[in-house]
Short mmCIF file of C-alpha atoms in Angstrom, two decimals:
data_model
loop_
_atom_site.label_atom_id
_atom_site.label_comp_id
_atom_site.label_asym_id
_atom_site.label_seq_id
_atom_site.Cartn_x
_atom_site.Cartn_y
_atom_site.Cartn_z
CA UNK W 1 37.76 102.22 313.31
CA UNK W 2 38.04 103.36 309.43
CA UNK W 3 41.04 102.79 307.45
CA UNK W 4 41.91 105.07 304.04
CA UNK W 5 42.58 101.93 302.13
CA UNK W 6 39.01 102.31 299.75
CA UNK W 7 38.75 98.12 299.56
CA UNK W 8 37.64 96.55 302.25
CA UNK W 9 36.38 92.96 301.56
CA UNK W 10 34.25 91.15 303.92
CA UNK W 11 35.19 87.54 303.61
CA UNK W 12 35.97 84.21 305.41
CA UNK W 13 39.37 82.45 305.97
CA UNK W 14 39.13 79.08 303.29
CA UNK W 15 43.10 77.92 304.01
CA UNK W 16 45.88 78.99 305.87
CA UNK W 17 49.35 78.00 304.61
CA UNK W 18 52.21 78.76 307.02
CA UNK W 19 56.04 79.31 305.47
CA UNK W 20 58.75 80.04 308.04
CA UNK W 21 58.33 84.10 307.51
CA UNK W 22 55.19 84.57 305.51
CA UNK W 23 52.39 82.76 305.28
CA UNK W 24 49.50 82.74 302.35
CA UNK W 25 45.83 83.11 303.29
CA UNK W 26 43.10 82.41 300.84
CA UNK W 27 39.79 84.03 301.63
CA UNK W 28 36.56 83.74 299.98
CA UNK W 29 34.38 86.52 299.39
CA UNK W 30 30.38 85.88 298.93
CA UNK W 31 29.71 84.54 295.60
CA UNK W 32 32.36 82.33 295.81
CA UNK W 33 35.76 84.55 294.59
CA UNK W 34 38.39 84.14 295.86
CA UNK W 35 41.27 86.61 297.25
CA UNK W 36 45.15 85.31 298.06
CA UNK W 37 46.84 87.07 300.73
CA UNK W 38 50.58 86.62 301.42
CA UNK W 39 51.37 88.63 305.34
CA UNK W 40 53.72 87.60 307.68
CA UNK W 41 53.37 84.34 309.89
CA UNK W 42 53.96 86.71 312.97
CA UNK W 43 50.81 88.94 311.54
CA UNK W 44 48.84 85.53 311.23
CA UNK W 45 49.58 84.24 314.44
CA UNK W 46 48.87 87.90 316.12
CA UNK W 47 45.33 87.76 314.00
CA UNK W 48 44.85 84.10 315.00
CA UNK W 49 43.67 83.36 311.47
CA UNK W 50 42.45 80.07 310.77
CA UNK W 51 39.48 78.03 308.27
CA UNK W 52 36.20 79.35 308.72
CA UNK W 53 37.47 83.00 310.37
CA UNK W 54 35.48 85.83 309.43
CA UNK W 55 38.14 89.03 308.23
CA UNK W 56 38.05 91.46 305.97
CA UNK W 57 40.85 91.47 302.67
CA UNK W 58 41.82 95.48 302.52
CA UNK W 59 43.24 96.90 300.10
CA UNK W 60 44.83 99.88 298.59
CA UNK W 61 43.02 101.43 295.22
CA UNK W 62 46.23 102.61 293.63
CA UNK W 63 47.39 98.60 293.89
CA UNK W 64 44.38 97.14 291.77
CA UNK W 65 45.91 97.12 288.29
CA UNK W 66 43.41 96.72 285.21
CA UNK W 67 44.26 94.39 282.64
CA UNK W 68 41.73 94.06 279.16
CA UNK W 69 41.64 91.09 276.61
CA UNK O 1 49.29 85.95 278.49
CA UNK O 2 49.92 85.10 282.15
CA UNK O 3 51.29 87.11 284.84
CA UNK O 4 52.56 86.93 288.24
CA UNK O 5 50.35 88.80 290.12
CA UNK O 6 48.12 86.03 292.31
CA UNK O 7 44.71 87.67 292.02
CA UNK O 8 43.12 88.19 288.58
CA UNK O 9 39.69 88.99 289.09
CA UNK O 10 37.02 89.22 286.55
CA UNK O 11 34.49 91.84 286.12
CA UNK O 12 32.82 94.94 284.71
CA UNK O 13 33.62 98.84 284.78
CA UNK O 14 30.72 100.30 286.91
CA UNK O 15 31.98 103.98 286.71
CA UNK O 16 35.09 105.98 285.40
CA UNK O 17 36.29 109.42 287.32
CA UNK O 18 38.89 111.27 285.32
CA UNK O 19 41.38 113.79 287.47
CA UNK O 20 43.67 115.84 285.76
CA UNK O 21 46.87 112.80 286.42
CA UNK O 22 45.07 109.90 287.71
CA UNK O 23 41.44 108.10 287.21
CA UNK O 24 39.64 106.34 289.78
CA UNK O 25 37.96 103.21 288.28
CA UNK O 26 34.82 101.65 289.90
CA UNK O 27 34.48 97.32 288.88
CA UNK O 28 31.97 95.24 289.78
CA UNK O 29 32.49 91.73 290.16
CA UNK O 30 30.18 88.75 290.19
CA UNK O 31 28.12 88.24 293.11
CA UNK O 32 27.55 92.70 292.87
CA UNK O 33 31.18 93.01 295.35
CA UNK O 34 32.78 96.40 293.97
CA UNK O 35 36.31 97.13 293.72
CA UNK O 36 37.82 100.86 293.12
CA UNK O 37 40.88 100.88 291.32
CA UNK O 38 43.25 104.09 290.65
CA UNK O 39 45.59 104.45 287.69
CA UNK O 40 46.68 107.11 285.50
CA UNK O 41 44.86 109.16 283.12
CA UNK O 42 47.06 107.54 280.03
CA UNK O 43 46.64 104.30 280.71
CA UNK O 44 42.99 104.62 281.78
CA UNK O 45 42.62 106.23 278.18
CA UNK O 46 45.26 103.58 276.81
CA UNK O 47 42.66 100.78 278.10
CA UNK O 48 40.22 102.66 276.30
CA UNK O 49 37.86 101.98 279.81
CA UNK O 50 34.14 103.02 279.86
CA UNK O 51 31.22 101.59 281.62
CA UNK O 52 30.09 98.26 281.37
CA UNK O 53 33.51 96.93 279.65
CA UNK O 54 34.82 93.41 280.99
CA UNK O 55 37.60 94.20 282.72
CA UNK O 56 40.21 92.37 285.06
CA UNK O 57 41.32 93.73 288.61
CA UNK O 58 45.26 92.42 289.24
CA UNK O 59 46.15 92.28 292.50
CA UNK O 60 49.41 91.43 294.24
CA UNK O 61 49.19 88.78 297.18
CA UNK O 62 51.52 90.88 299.34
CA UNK O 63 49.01 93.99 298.70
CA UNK O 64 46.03 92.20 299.99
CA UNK O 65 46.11 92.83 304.08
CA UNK O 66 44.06 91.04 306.86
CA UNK O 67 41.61 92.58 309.16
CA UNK O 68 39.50 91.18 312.19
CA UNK O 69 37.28 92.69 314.35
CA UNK E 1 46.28 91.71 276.14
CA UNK E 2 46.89 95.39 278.26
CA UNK E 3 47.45 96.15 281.82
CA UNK E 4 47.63 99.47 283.36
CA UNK E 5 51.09 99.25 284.61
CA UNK E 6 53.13 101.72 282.62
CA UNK E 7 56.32 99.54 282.35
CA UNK E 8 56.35 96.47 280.31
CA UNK E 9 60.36 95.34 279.64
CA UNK E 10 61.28 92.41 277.19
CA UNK E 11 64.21 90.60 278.15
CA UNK E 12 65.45 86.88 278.72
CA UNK E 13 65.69 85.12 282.59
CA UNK E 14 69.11 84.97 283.19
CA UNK E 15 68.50 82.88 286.34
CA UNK E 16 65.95 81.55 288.51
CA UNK E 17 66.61 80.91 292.44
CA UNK E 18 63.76 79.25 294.03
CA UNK E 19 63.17 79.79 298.23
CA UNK E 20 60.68 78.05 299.95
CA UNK E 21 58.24 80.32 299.58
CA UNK E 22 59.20 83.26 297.49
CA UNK E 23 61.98 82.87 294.04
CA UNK E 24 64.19 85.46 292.85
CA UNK E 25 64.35 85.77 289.06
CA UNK E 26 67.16 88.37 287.37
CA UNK E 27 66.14 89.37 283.85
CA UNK E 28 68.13 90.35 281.13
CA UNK E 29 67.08 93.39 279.21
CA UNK E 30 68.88 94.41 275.86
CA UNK E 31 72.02 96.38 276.54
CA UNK E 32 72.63 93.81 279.03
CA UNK E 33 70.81 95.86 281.99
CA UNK E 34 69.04 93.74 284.53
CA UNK E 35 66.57 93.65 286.66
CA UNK E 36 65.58 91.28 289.65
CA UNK E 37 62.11 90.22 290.44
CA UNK E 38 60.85 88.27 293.93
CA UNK E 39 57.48 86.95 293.17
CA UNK E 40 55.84 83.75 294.52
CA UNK E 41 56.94 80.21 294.01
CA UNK E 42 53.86 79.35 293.31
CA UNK E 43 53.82 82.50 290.40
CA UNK E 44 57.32 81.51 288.97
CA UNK E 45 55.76 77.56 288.65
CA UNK E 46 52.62 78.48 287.20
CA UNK E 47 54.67 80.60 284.54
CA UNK E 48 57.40 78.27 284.02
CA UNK E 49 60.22 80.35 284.04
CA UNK E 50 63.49 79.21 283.51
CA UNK E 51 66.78 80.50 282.31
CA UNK E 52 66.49 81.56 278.39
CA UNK E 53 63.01 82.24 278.54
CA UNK E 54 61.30 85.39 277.04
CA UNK E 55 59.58 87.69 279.58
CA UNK E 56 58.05 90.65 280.72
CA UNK E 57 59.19 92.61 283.74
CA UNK E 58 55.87 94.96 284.18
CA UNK E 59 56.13 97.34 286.78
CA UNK E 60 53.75 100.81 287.87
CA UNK E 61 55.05 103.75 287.25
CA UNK E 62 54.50 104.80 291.33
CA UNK E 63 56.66 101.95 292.19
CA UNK E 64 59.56 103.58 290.69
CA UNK E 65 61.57 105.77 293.09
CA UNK E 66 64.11 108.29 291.44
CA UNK E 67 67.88 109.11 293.55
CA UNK E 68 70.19 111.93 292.40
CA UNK E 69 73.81 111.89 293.53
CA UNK T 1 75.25 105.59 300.61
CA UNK T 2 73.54 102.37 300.08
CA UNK T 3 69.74 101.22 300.12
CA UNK T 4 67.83 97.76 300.40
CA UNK T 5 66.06 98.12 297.10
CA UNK T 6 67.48 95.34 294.71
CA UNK T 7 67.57 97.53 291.50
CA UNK T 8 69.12 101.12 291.12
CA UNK T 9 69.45 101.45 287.35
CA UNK T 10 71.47 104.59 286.24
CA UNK T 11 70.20 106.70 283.63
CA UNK T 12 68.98 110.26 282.01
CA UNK T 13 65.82 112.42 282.42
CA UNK T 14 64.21 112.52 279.14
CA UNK T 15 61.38 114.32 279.83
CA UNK T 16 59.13 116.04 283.38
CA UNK T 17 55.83 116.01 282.72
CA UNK T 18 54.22 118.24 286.00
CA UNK T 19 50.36 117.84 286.98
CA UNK T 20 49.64 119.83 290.13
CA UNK T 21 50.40 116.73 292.85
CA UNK T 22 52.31 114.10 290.93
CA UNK T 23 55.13 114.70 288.39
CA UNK T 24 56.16 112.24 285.18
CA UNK T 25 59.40 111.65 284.89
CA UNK T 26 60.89 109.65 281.54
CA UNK T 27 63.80 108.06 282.69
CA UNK T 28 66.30 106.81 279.62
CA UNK T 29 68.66 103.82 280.43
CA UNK T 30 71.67 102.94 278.37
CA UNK T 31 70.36 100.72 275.01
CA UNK T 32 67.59 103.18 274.75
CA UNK T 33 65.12 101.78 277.19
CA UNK T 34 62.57 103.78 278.84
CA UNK T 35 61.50 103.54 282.10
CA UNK T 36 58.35 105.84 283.29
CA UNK T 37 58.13 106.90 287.18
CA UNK T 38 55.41 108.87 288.77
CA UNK T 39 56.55 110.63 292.01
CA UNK T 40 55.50 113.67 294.16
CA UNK T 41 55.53 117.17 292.74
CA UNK T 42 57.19 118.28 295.85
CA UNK T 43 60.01 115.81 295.52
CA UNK T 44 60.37 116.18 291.60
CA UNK T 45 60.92 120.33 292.40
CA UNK T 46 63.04 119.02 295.48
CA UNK T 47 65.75 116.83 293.31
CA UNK T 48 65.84 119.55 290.85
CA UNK T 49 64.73 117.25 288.10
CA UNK T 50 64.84 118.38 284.26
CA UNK T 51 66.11 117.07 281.32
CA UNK T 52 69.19 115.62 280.72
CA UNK T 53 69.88 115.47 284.32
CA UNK T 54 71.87 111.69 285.26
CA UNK T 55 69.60 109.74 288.03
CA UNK T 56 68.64 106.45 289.20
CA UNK T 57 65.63 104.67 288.93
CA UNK T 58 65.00 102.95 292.39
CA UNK T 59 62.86 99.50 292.00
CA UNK T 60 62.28 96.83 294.91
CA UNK T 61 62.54 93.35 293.51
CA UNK T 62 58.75 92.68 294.91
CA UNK T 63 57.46 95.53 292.71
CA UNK T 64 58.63 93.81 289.65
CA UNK T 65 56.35 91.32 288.11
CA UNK T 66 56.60 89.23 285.44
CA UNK T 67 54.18 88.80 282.31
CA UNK T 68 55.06 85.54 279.73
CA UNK T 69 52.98 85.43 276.74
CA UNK S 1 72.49 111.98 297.59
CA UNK S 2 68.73 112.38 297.48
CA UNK S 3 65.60 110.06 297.15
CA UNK S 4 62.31 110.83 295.95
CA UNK S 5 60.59 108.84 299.05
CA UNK S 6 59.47 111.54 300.78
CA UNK S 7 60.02 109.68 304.75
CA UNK S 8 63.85 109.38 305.39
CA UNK S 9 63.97 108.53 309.21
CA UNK S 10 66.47 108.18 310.80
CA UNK S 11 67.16 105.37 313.54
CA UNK S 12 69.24 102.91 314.76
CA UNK S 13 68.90 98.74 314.34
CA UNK S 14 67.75 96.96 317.23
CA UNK S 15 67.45 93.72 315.86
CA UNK S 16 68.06 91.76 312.92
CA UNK S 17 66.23 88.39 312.04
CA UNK S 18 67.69 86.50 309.02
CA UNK S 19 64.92 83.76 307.11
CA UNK S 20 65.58 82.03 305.02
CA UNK S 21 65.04 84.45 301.86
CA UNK S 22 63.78 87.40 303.54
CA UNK S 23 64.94 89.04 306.72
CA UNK S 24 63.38 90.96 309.31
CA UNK S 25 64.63 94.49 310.82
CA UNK S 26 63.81 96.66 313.96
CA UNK S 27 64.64 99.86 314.03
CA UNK S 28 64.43 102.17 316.44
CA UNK S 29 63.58 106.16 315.96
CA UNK S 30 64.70 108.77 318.56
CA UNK S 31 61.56 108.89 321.33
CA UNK S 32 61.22 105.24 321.97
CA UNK S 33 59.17 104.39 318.38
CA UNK S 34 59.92 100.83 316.90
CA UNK S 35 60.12 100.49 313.31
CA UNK S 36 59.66 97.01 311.68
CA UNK S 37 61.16 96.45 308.21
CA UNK S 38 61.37 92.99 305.98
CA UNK S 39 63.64 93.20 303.61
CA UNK S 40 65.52 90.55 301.37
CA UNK S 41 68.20 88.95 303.27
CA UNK S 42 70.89 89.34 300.59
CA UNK S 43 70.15 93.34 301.04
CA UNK S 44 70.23 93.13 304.90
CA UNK S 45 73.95 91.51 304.05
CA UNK S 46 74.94 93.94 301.44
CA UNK S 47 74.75 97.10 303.92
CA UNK S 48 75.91 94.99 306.65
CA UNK S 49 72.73 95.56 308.98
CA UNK S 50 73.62 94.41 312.69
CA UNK S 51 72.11 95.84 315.98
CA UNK S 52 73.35 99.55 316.92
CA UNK S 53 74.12 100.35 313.52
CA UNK S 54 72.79 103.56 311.99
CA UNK S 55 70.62 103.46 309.27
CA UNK S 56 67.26 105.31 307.59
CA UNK S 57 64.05 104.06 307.27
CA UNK S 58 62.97 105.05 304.14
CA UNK S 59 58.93 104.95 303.06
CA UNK S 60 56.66 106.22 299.76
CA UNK S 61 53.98 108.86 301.67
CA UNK S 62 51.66 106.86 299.29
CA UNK S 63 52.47 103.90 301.70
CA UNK S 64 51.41 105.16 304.32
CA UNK S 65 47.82 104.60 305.28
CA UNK S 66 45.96 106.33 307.99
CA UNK S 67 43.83 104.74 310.22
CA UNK S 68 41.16 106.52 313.02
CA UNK S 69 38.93 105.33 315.91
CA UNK P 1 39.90 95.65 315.34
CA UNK P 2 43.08 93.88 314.39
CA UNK P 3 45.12 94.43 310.93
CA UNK P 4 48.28 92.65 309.26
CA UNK P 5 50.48 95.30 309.16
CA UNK P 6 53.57 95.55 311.07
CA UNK P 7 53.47 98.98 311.97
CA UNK P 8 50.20 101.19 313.49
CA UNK P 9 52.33 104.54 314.65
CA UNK P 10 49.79 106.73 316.82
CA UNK P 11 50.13 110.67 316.08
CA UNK P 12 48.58 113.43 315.97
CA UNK P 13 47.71 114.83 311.88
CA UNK P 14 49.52 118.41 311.90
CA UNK P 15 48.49 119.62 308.44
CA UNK P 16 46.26 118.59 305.44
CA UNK P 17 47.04 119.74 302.04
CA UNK P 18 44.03 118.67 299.28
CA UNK P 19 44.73 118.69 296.05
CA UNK P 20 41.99 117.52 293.37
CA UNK P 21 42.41 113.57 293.93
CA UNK P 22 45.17 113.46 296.27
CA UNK P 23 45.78 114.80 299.75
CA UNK P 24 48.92 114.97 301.74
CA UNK P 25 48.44 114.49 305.33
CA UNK P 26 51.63 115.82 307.82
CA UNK P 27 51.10 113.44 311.28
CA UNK P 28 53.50 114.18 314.01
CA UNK P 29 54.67 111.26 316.24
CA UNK P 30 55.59 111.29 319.87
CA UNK P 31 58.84 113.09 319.79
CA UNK P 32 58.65 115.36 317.13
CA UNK P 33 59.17 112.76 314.10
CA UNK P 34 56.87 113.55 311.54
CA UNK P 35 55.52 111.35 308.94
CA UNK P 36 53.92 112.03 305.22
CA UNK P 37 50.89 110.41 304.05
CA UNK P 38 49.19 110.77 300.57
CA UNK P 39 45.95 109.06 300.48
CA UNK P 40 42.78 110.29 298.35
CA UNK P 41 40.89 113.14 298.94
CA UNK P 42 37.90 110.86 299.56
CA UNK P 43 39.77 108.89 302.04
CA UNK P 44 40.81 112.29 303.97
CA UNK P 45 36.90 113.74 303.81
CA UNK P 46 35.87 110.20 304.69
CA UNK P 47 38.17 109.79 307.91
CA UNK P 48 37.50 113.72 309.02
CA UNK P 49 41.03 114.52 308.87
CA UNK P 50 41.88 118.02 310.15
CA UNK P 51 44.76 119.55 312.73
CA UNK P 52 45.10 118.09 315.91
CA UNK P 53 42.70 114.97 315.21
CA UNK P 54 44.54 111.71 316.78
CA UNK P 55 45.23 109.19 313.82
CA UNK P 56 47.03 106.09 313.03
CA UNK P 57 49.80 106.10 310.22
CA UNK P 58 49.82 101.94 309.42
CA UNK P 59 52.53 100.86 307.11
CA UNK P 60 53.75 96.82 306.32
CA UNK P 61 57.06 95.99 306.80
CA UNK P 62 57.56 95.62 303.14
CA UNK P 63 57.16 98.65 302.56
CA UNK P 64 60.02 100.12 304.38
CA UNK P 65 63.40 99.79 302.95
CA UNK P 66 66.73 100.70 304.66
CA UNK P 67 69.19 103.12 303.34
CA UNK P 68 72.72 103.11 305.34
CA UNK P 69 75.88 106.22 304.70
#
């Protein structure tokens, strides 16, 4: 399976907090960063996401902005 | 200067592909994990972004999506 | 500071409405044209925003759509 | 007609700017503000945009962040 | 009237789900094919969504992602 | 292979139109409906896209507004 999104991030799930439509996933990617997520509770019930899960964050190139100090 | 996008991640241009209307840049974070970004020509120019300048990829929670195998 | 979205507007919050997981912020731009914003609770916290305040409504170029009557 | 984006802000072409995929468009609002949008060649040629030409710019609340210095 | 999103489908509501902030629409397209939409609940009010009701789907070709086995 | 968006249409890709970053991909959907996809060039030579070849289009549910008459 091969998605055209260009990021995909191999990570692990580090906390799962459910709202009552979306709910906000924090994964950590090796070395320690760390990516929020914010999908639907019905998408992270239907992935059965939970501490510890291995996933992958994926994400579109044309939605990574670039900021510069 | 803070803003509201939930991931602001830290790192280094790797490699910068001008088209004729958009750019594709390459960043490497910490830890070697590489993130491709697109944006426009101008404000890839406007940025002033070339290899090897700290950089910082902005990503919006609700564009981060969850895959599992 | 830069970022590589094209659209950076001054203006004022004219109100904040906070959900439980998501607020809505309208902005005032000069000329008295605004604009409303969902972004995190967690965001509109972290920047305290609150009616009066000055702002930035930043927003990419791709994410604006253009209608004709 | 009606749609479920939040902001639909009336103003004037100022300038089309075509590459061979994507198309500029400088949309001026009343007070003088600018707004830049970047849409499909196809769809630029398809609304018959050029300047002077009255038009909306279409924004979804979610796709407007907010920057505080 | 005419948008620049370049998918206008068109389909009728099968079922609307109101959150608290957000609220959550099925469509359905001519052949059987189930569209799901989340938009802001004060939107879903302002065009009076309800099932049977005929409406467009309307989605950015740059949101679309493609995905192969 | 699992992913957090709402909605994985299955198709068939009708036409592919490169241009030098960008290519538009026409998939048709059970029924005749027929969806447009830009995605980058790389993405398109990375995924093999060509006529007839049995795809995926995967959008969220945020990304699909509602437009009523």
């Amino acid at each position: 399976m091969k998605i055209s999104a260009r990021n995909i991030l191999k990570g692990k799930v580090k906390q799962v907090k459910h709202g009552m439509v979306d709910t906000e996933v924090d994964i950590e990617l090796p070395g320690g960063i760390e990516i929020v997520s914010v999908i639907t509770k019905y998408s992270a019930e239907n992935l059965k996401l939970k501490e510890g899960k291995d996933v992958y964050a994926v994400i579109k190139a044309s939605n990574v902005m670039i900021m510069v100090e």
